[in-house]
XYZ file of C-alpha atoms in Angstrom:
483
model
C 105.204 102.434 75.851
C 106.570 104.215 79.527
C 109.467 104.749 81.189
C 109.841 104.480 84.672
C 112.286 106.114 87.750
C 113.685 105.355 90.831
C 111.702 107.123 93.527
C 114.042 107.771 96.544
C 113.424 110.868 98.785
C 109.972 111.731 97.514
C 111.560 112.330 93.486
C 111.251 110.911 91.042
C 115.445 110.393 90.262
C 116.453 110.518 86.546
C 117.011 107.873 84.410
C 120.662 108.964 82.715
C 123.631 106.625 81.657
C 121.532 103.944 84.173
C 120.876 100.131 82.737
C 117.403 99.534 82.639
C 114.906 96.789 81.868
C 111.977 95.799 79.722
C 108.497 94.290 81.478
C 106.491 92.485 79.043
C 103.053 91.882 78.708
C 102.583 87.855 79.207
C 99.393 88.008 77.074
C 101.082 89.349 74.345
C 104.644 89.225 74.858
C 105.043 92.870 73.812
C 107.407 94.921 76.140
C 105.047 97.794 77.912
C 107.232 99.550 79.801
C 111.058 100.208 81.038
C 112.528 100.343 84.155
C 116.149 101.031 85.866
C 118.524 98.535 86.914
C 118.670 100.276 90.361
C 122.794 100.278 91.500
C 124.062 98.993 95.037
C 124.652 102.733 95.672
C 120.563 103.992 94.278
C 119.672 101.186 97.175
C 121.861 102.563 100.173
C 120.766 106.289 98.727
C 116.889 104.895 99.359
C 117.666 103.488 102.114
C 119.521 106.840 104.179
C 116.661 108.460 102.816
C 113.754 105.942 105.233
C 115.726 106.007 107.612
C 116.439 109.987 108.019
C 112.529 110.298 107.042
C 111.786 107.952 110.131
C 113.321 109.634 112.716
C 111.024 112.136 112.586
C 107.802 110.128 111.132
C 108.175 107.616 114.162
C 106.819 110.945 116.405
C 103.916 111.880 114.225
C 101.288 110.722 116.756
C 99.455 107.213 114.680
C 95.923 108.657 114.084
C 98.431 111.610 112.370
C 100.129 108.919 110.345
C 96.249 107.174 109.577
C 95.029 110.294 107.860
C 98.323 109.925 105.620
C 97.513 106.669 104.997
C 93.332 107.736 104.387
C 95.105 109.789 101.897
C 96.415 107.406 100.083
C 93.920 104.990 100.209
C 91.405 107.683 98.451
C 94.277 108.458 95.288
C 94.090 104.935 94.485
C 90.568 104.708 94.565
C 91.011 108.185 92.759
C 92.886 106.551 90.251
C 91.365 102.795 89.942
C 91.164 101.833 86.272
C 94.522 102.422 86.059
C 95.083 99.944 88.674
C 93.680 97.511 87.348
C 94.893 97.947 83.840
C 98.028 98.191 84.595
C 98.334 95.285 86.517
C 96.497 93.012 83.626
C 98.710 94.103 81.026
C 102.121 93.425 83.341
C 100.532 90.323 84.935
C 98.657 88.601 82.785
C 95.197 88.697 85.523
C 91.837 88.326 83.892
C 90.621 92.521 84.218
C 87.665 91.227 86.714
C 90.745 89.750 89.428
C 92.213 93.647 88.786
C 89.348 95.179 89.181
C 89.090 93.102 92.597
C 93.172 93.944 93.644
C 92.620 97.191 92.204
C 90.270 97.819 94.986
C 92.181 95.654 98.247
C 95.122 97.699 97.487
C 92.833 100.315 98.925
C 90.890 98.795 101.514
C 93.343 97.320 103.041
C 95.572 100.811 103.394
C 92.385 101.784 105.233
C 91.761 98.250 107.182
C 95.210 99.704 108.382
C 94.491 102.992 108.693
C 92.126 102.426 111.899
C 94.521 99.969 113.655
C 96.204 103.676 114.828
C 94.461 103.554 118.157
C 94.804 99.654 118.301
C 98.894 99.686 119.241
C 98.994 99.314 122.479
C 101.397 98.378 125.049
C 101.146 96.698 129.055
C 101.703 97.184 132.211
C 102.881 94.278 133.735
C 103.010 93.786 138.248
C 106.451 94.507 139.283
C 108.303 92.640 142.500
C 108.869 95.929 143.835
C 107.032 98.508 145.423
C 106.794 101.789 144.212
C 108.045 100.345 140.678
C 106.203 99.909 137.597
C 106.791 98.054 134.197
C 105.294 99.502 131.132
C 105.888 97.575 127.631
C 106.078 99.909 124.837
C 105.131 99.066 121.337
C 107.578 101.062 119.057
C 108.223 101.347 115.384
C 110.953 98.822 114.224
C 112.479 101.473 111.716
C 113.305 100.995 108.262
C 111.188 98.253 106.803
C 112.494 96.551 102.647
C 109.571 95.352 101.506
C 110.645 93.138 98.877
C 107.151 91.426 96.965
C 106.768 89.115 94.400
C 104.880 89.752 90.680
C 101.797 87.533 91.309
C 99.800 89.996 93.424
C 101.631 93.135 92.361
C 99.581 95.678 93.895
C 97.350 94.302 96.804
C 101.395 93.047 97.895
C 101.942 97.445 97.921
C 99.467 97.383 100.726
C 100.474 94.509 102.475
C 104.531 95.487 103.295
C 103.330 99.115 102.983
C 100.538 99.648 104.740
C 101.065 98.555 108.373
C 104.761 99.570 108.800
C 103.439 103.240 107.843
C 100.685 102.922 111.037
C 103.276 101.140 113.258
C 106.146 104.260 112.362
C 108.647 102.396 110.037
C 109.578 103.355 106.981
C 110.350 102.046 103.603
C 112.112 100.921 100.716
C 109.919 98.752 98.496
C 111.443 96.388 96.261
C 109.142 95.301 93.564
C 109.539 91.807 91.128
C 110.947 92.841 87.627
C 108.637 90.677 86.298
C 105.738 93.449 87.328
C 107.130 96.374 88.476
C 104.679 99.217 86.645
C 102.549 99.535 89.503
C 104.369 100.123 92.070
C 105.395 102.579 90.010
C 102.022 103.653 89.297
C 101.574 104.018 93.517
C 104.983 106.032 93.793
C 103.363 108.443 91.421
C 100.496 109.065 94.157
C 103.542 109.007 96.929
C 104.562 111.546 95.426
C 101.308 113.944 94.942
C 100.304 113.536 98.566
C 101.232 115.110 101.960
C 102.998 112.111 102.693
C 107.124 113.414 104.087
C 109.447 112.470 101.504
C 111.344 109.308 102.673
C 108.147 107.698 104.330
C 108.531 105.560 101.176
C 110.809 104.449 98.410
C 110.621 102.687 95.483
C 113.787 101.078 94.020
C 113.791 98.314 91.205
C 115.795 95.714 89.294
C 117.886 92.346 89.798
C 117.479 90.376 92.969
C 120.663 89.471 93.410
C 122.017 93.070 93.365
C 119.093 95.731 95.029
C 117.758 92.414 97.894
C 121.374 91.747 98.536
C 122.152 95.250 98.771
C 118.469 95.494 101.048
C 118.995 92.582 103.433
C 122.503 93.819 103.893
C 122.195 97.469 104.812
C 122.894 98.125 108.372
C 119.970 100.705 108.494
C 117.031 98.110 107.511
C 115.586 97.122 110.783
C 113.153 94.122 108.792
C 112.782 93.304 105.574
C 109.239 91.897 104.525
C 109.399 89.624 101.964
C 107.039 87.167 100.013
C 107.803 84.791 97.427
C 109.890 81.630 96.600
C 111.340 78.969 99.900
C 114.396 78.957 97.461
C 114.251 83.219 97.813
C 113.267 83.382 101.206
C 116.303 81.221 102.182
C 118.457 83.266 100.378
C 116.987 87.029 102.110
C 117.447 84.851 105.191
C 121.020 83.729 104.496
C 121.858 87.874 103.573
C 120.515 89.167 107.074
C 122.095 86.906 109.365
C 125.290 89.201 109.350
C 123.519 92.082 111.151
C 120.882 89.621 112.391
C 118.031 91.681 110.929
C 114.712 90.488 111.711
C 112.925 88.694 108.921
C 108.949 88.139 108.038
C 108.902 85.554 104.949
C 105.721 84.514 103.639
C 106.888 82.105 101.303
C 105.519 79.366 98.541
C 102.805 76.167 99.521
C 101.461 72.959 98.494
C 98.258 73.655 100.170
C 96.562 69.639 100.365
C 92.635 69.970 99.967
C 90.774 67.020 101.610
C 87.439 65.883 100.688
C 85.472 63.282 102.810
C 82.550 61.227 100.728
C 79.983 62.829 102.952
C 80.582 66.696 100.948
C 78.256 68.621 99.224
C 80.033 67.331 96.346
C 78.889 70.270 93.045
C 79.519 73.053 96.018
C 82.884 71.234 96.338
C 83.919 71.114 92.914
C 83.588 74.711 92.765
C 85.381 75.823 95.347
C 88.386 73.858 94.131
C 88.094 74.834 91.462
C 88.535 78.516 92.402
C 90.765 77.965 94.311
C 93.226 76.272 92.182
C 92.972 78.201 89.375
C 92.323 81.530 90.169
C 95.847 83.902 88.990
C 96.100 80.696 86.204
C 97.266 78.752 89.534
C 100.175 81.460 90.674
C 99.184 82.198 94.161
C 100.753 80.688 97.292
C 97.349 79.476 98.970
C 96.016 78.021 95.748
C 94.354 73.967 96.328
C 97.729 72.195 94.848
C 96.732 68.934 95.497
C 93.764 66.978 96.483
C 93.224 64.001 98.282
C 89.674 62.667 97.283
C 87.775 60.070 99.740
C 87.588 56.341 97.588
C 83.646 55.439 97.814
C 83.303 59.310 95.858
C 86.404 59.450 93.455
C 84.888 58.130 90.422
C 82.186 60.558 91.145
C 84.543 63.877 91.651
C 86.665 62.822 88.579
C 83.637 62.946 86.886
C 82.449 65.774 87.348
C 86.088 68.107 87.718
C 87.194 66.793 84.494
C 84.074 68.467 83.087
C 84.526 72.028 84.832
C 87.893 71.926 84.019
C 87.246 70.853 80.025
C 84.435 73.914 80.449
C 86.756 76.030 81.171
C 88.696 78.388 78.784
C 91.966 80.405 78.527
C 92.589 83.904 76.709
C 92.759 87.545 76.629
C 92.642 88.696 80.031
C 90.419 91.515 79.105
C 87.655 88.964 77.551
C 85.325 88.530 80.672
C 83.990 85.197 78.362
C 87.177 83.771 79.638
C 88.322 81.604 83.141
C 92.664 82.008 83.244
C 94.891 84.343 81.573
C 98.158 83.360 80.723
C 101.099 82.914 83.428
C 103.931 85.277 83.813
C 106.540 83.959 81.483
C 107.967 81.670 80.187
C 109.925 79.921 82.719
C 106.766 79.493 84.773
C 105.413 77.511 81.223
C 107.811 75.331 81.040
C 108.759 74.530 85.399
C 105.016 73.329 85.338
C 104.763 71.342 81.612
C 107.967 69.909 83.044
C 106.000 68.473 86.384
C 103.026 67.333 84.237
C 105.460 65.460 82.043
C 107.609 63.685 85.464
C 103.722 63.068 86.699
C 102.675 61.510 83.425
C 106.397 59.373 83.678
C 105.761 58.432 86.936
C 102.219 56.845 86.195
C 99.885 59.765 86.760
C 96.723 59.965 83.607
C 95.753 62.998 81.898
C 92.377 63.651 82.462
C 92.018 66.962 80.553
C 94.514 69.537 79.777
C 98.788 69.203 80.057
C 99.782 71.295 76.545
C 101.451 74.848 76.439
C 99.075 76.966 74.634
C 99.735 80.149 72.323
C 96.885 83.382 71.689
C 97.606 83.545 67.021
C 101.095 82.347 68.205
C 101.596 84.543 71.274
C 101.575 84.768 75.477
C 102.387 82.391 78.252
C 99.623 79.960 77.762
C 99.277 76.512 79.627
C 96.103 74.474 79.608
C 93.541 74.070 82.946
C 94.863 70.596 83.538
C 93.444 67.456 85.868
C 95.991 64.656 86.783
C 94.426 61.752 88.012
C 95.747 58.653 89.746
C 98.280 60.139 91.277
C 100.463 58.968 94.368
C 101.341 60.644 97.243
C 105.063 60.506 96.912
C 104.665 61.731 93.566
C 106.921 64.925 92.476
C 103.658 66.759 91.249
C 102.014 66.149 95.127
C 105.623 66.984 96.667
C 106.425 70.282 94.407
C 105.139 73.214 94.147
C 103.328 74.026 90.296
C 102.717 77.122 90.570
C 100.221 76.837 87.942
C 96.642 75.580 86.402
C 97.628 71.569 86.788
C 95.291 70.190 89.964
C 96.904 66.893 91.013
C 94.738 64.403 92.288
C 94.941 61.077 94.591
C 92.171 59.273 96.987
C 91.949 57.624 100.621
C 90.403 55.775 102.253
C 90.093 56.808 106.431
C 91.013 60.265 108.358
C 93.997 59.508 109.992
C 95.288 58.140 106.502
C 94.470 61.951 104.804
C 95.714 63.950 107.325
C 99.088 62.468 107.447
C 99.182 62.511 104.293
C 98.305 66.099 104.050
C 101.514 66.629 106.788
C 104.098 64.793 104.827
C 105.162 68.118 103.373
C 107.946 70.656 103.550
C 105.489 73.113 103.348
C 102.747 74.387 105.656
C 100.980 77.318 104.542
C 96.965 77.105 103.641
C 95.242 73.714 103.515
C 91.152 72.729 103.471
C 88.875 69.720 104.362
C 85.619 69.277 102.588
C 82.462 67.112 105.187
C 79.359 67.587 106.725
C 80.871 66.016 110.313
C 81.401 67.994 112.419
C 84.007 65.243 114.206
C 85.956 65.108 110.902
C 86.088 68.952 110.756
C 87.351 69.436 114.333
C 89.738 66.557 114.003
C 91.212 68.636 111.239
C 91.297 71.629 112.646
C 93.452 69.950 114.961
C 95.679 67.541 113.310
C 97.030 69.469 110.061
C 99.511 71.141 110.861
C 99.346 74.348 108.570
C 99.342 77.790 109.138
C 95.380 78.442 107.936
C 92.280 75.496 107.651
C 89.040 75.990 105.613
C 86.517 73.990 106.080
C 83.925 74.142 102.964
C 84.930 76.807 101.329
C 87.440 78.347 98.841
C 91.171 78.807 100.280
C 91.535 83.038 101.180
C 92.240 84.808 103.683
C 90.884 87.695 105.303
C 92.555 90.370 106.163
C 91.242 90.542 109.851
C 92.877 87.082 109.649
C 96.340 86.340 110.062
C 98.361 84.583 106.898
C 101.695 82.560 108.106
C 102.790 79.683 107.178
C 104.930 77.503 109.595
C 107.413 75.028 108.343
C 109.288 76.143 104.920
C 106.381 78.435 104.881
C 107.759 81.296 106.219
C 108.749 82.714 109.595
C 106.394 86.067 110.817
C 102.950 86.477 109.023
C 100.480 88.921 107.580
C 97.225 90.426 108.289
C 95.413 91.855 111.168
C 96.799 93.029 114.821
C 99.265 90.300 114.783
C 100.566 90.932 111.368
C 100.781 94.604 112.604
C 103.120 93.309 115.244
C 105.423 92.644 112.773
C 106.547 96.168 112.540
C 106.835 96.931 116.437
C 109.271 96.068 118.417
C 108.885 96.154 122.756
C 110.696 98.089 124.731
C 109.780 97.825 128.344
C 110.583 100.336 131.123
C 110.937 100.036 135.179
C 110.063 103.152 137.075
C 111.042 104.158 140.533
C 108.174 106.343 140.851
C 109.043 106.419 145.028
C 110.616 110.280 144.674
C 110.908 111.183 148.210
C 113.266 107.459 149.270
C 115.928 108.276 151.297
C 119.184 108.032 148.863
């Protein structure tokens, strides 16, 4: 069993008598590590270190910052197997998916290193003679990166890479369910030539560590990925200092399936969009609307597809799905399933808690049919391996139901009709819409939600802008005019 230490100002801080917490393998319920609970004083020390380091880091030319990022990316690649195994042990993710995520971390850092020469300002026409108006893109300062547990490796990249290339420094707070990957990353930071204090890693409960970060006046931005409830709390906490927040929150992604879709392909895309990472992804397909002409066919084929899916040991390549992250998530999912059945939905397959040899936080892959749009299962985020399905007659009806939602992150439509596709793209009010493909974003896109799915966004050049602020300079260059 590993024991980790806070990483502040380029070094690991001995735990001493600091309070610790256990990290549990969700597949076996075994304790796999112990991590420190940071105090408010620890948070202050980490922020102070980042604040002082940022003064000189901002003066490093972006292309040199890129060289540091490339060094980090190579260190991640050199330790790929360690990161993948760590991810599967603490998160329960299938090992194949953990291998992908370890690769994404390195690739994402590399992608943002390549942005070094793309942070461009503007020259704005002046109303006065002999004057230029210059708009600079400047580092924002210290960034508090607050991470969720569902993609604990990839989110390191999302919080760290754009911040560093922009000239910011970072205090990273991973979830208490999945802190190990972030601490293994901190070991690479310590080994690298990156200046001390540019990246700091601290752990502990959100009520202590998260609040201390968001209320600290030296933090210029809070970049948080997590639940909508947590996002609301962070906004309130950051409000006293008017600290910028960038929030990627919950989702309730609608899937509209028209009767002209390629049904077999659609089945596979929807299955993958729902059950990746045991349904624990903010962009997962959360509710499905099937046009009534193919509803029975869809249910028959999807029932067979889900019935064939297997859960089990995440190291076993023959299974489709590992465990959920913890018992609370299992309880939440089961409670939503039971409420749907009580409201009149039908259970096509699954619908029960599960275990392997009496251990693990497993839930059967589940299909609920004959749901109604207003049911809780269709309006509240499930975040688990459950697919609720209902039907519709017209595209207008489907779009209205899709938009009738507190969330607005991802969505999708399956059709061969260009007119229908374009109407959907123009009328579905979500941050992302996928057409005839699974839900999964690209590094160079812009992953952002509307309504209660967040503020700001991640990825691509627009995501980089989140970590920059503007400085407008009015320059009168007529040095020879008379006073």
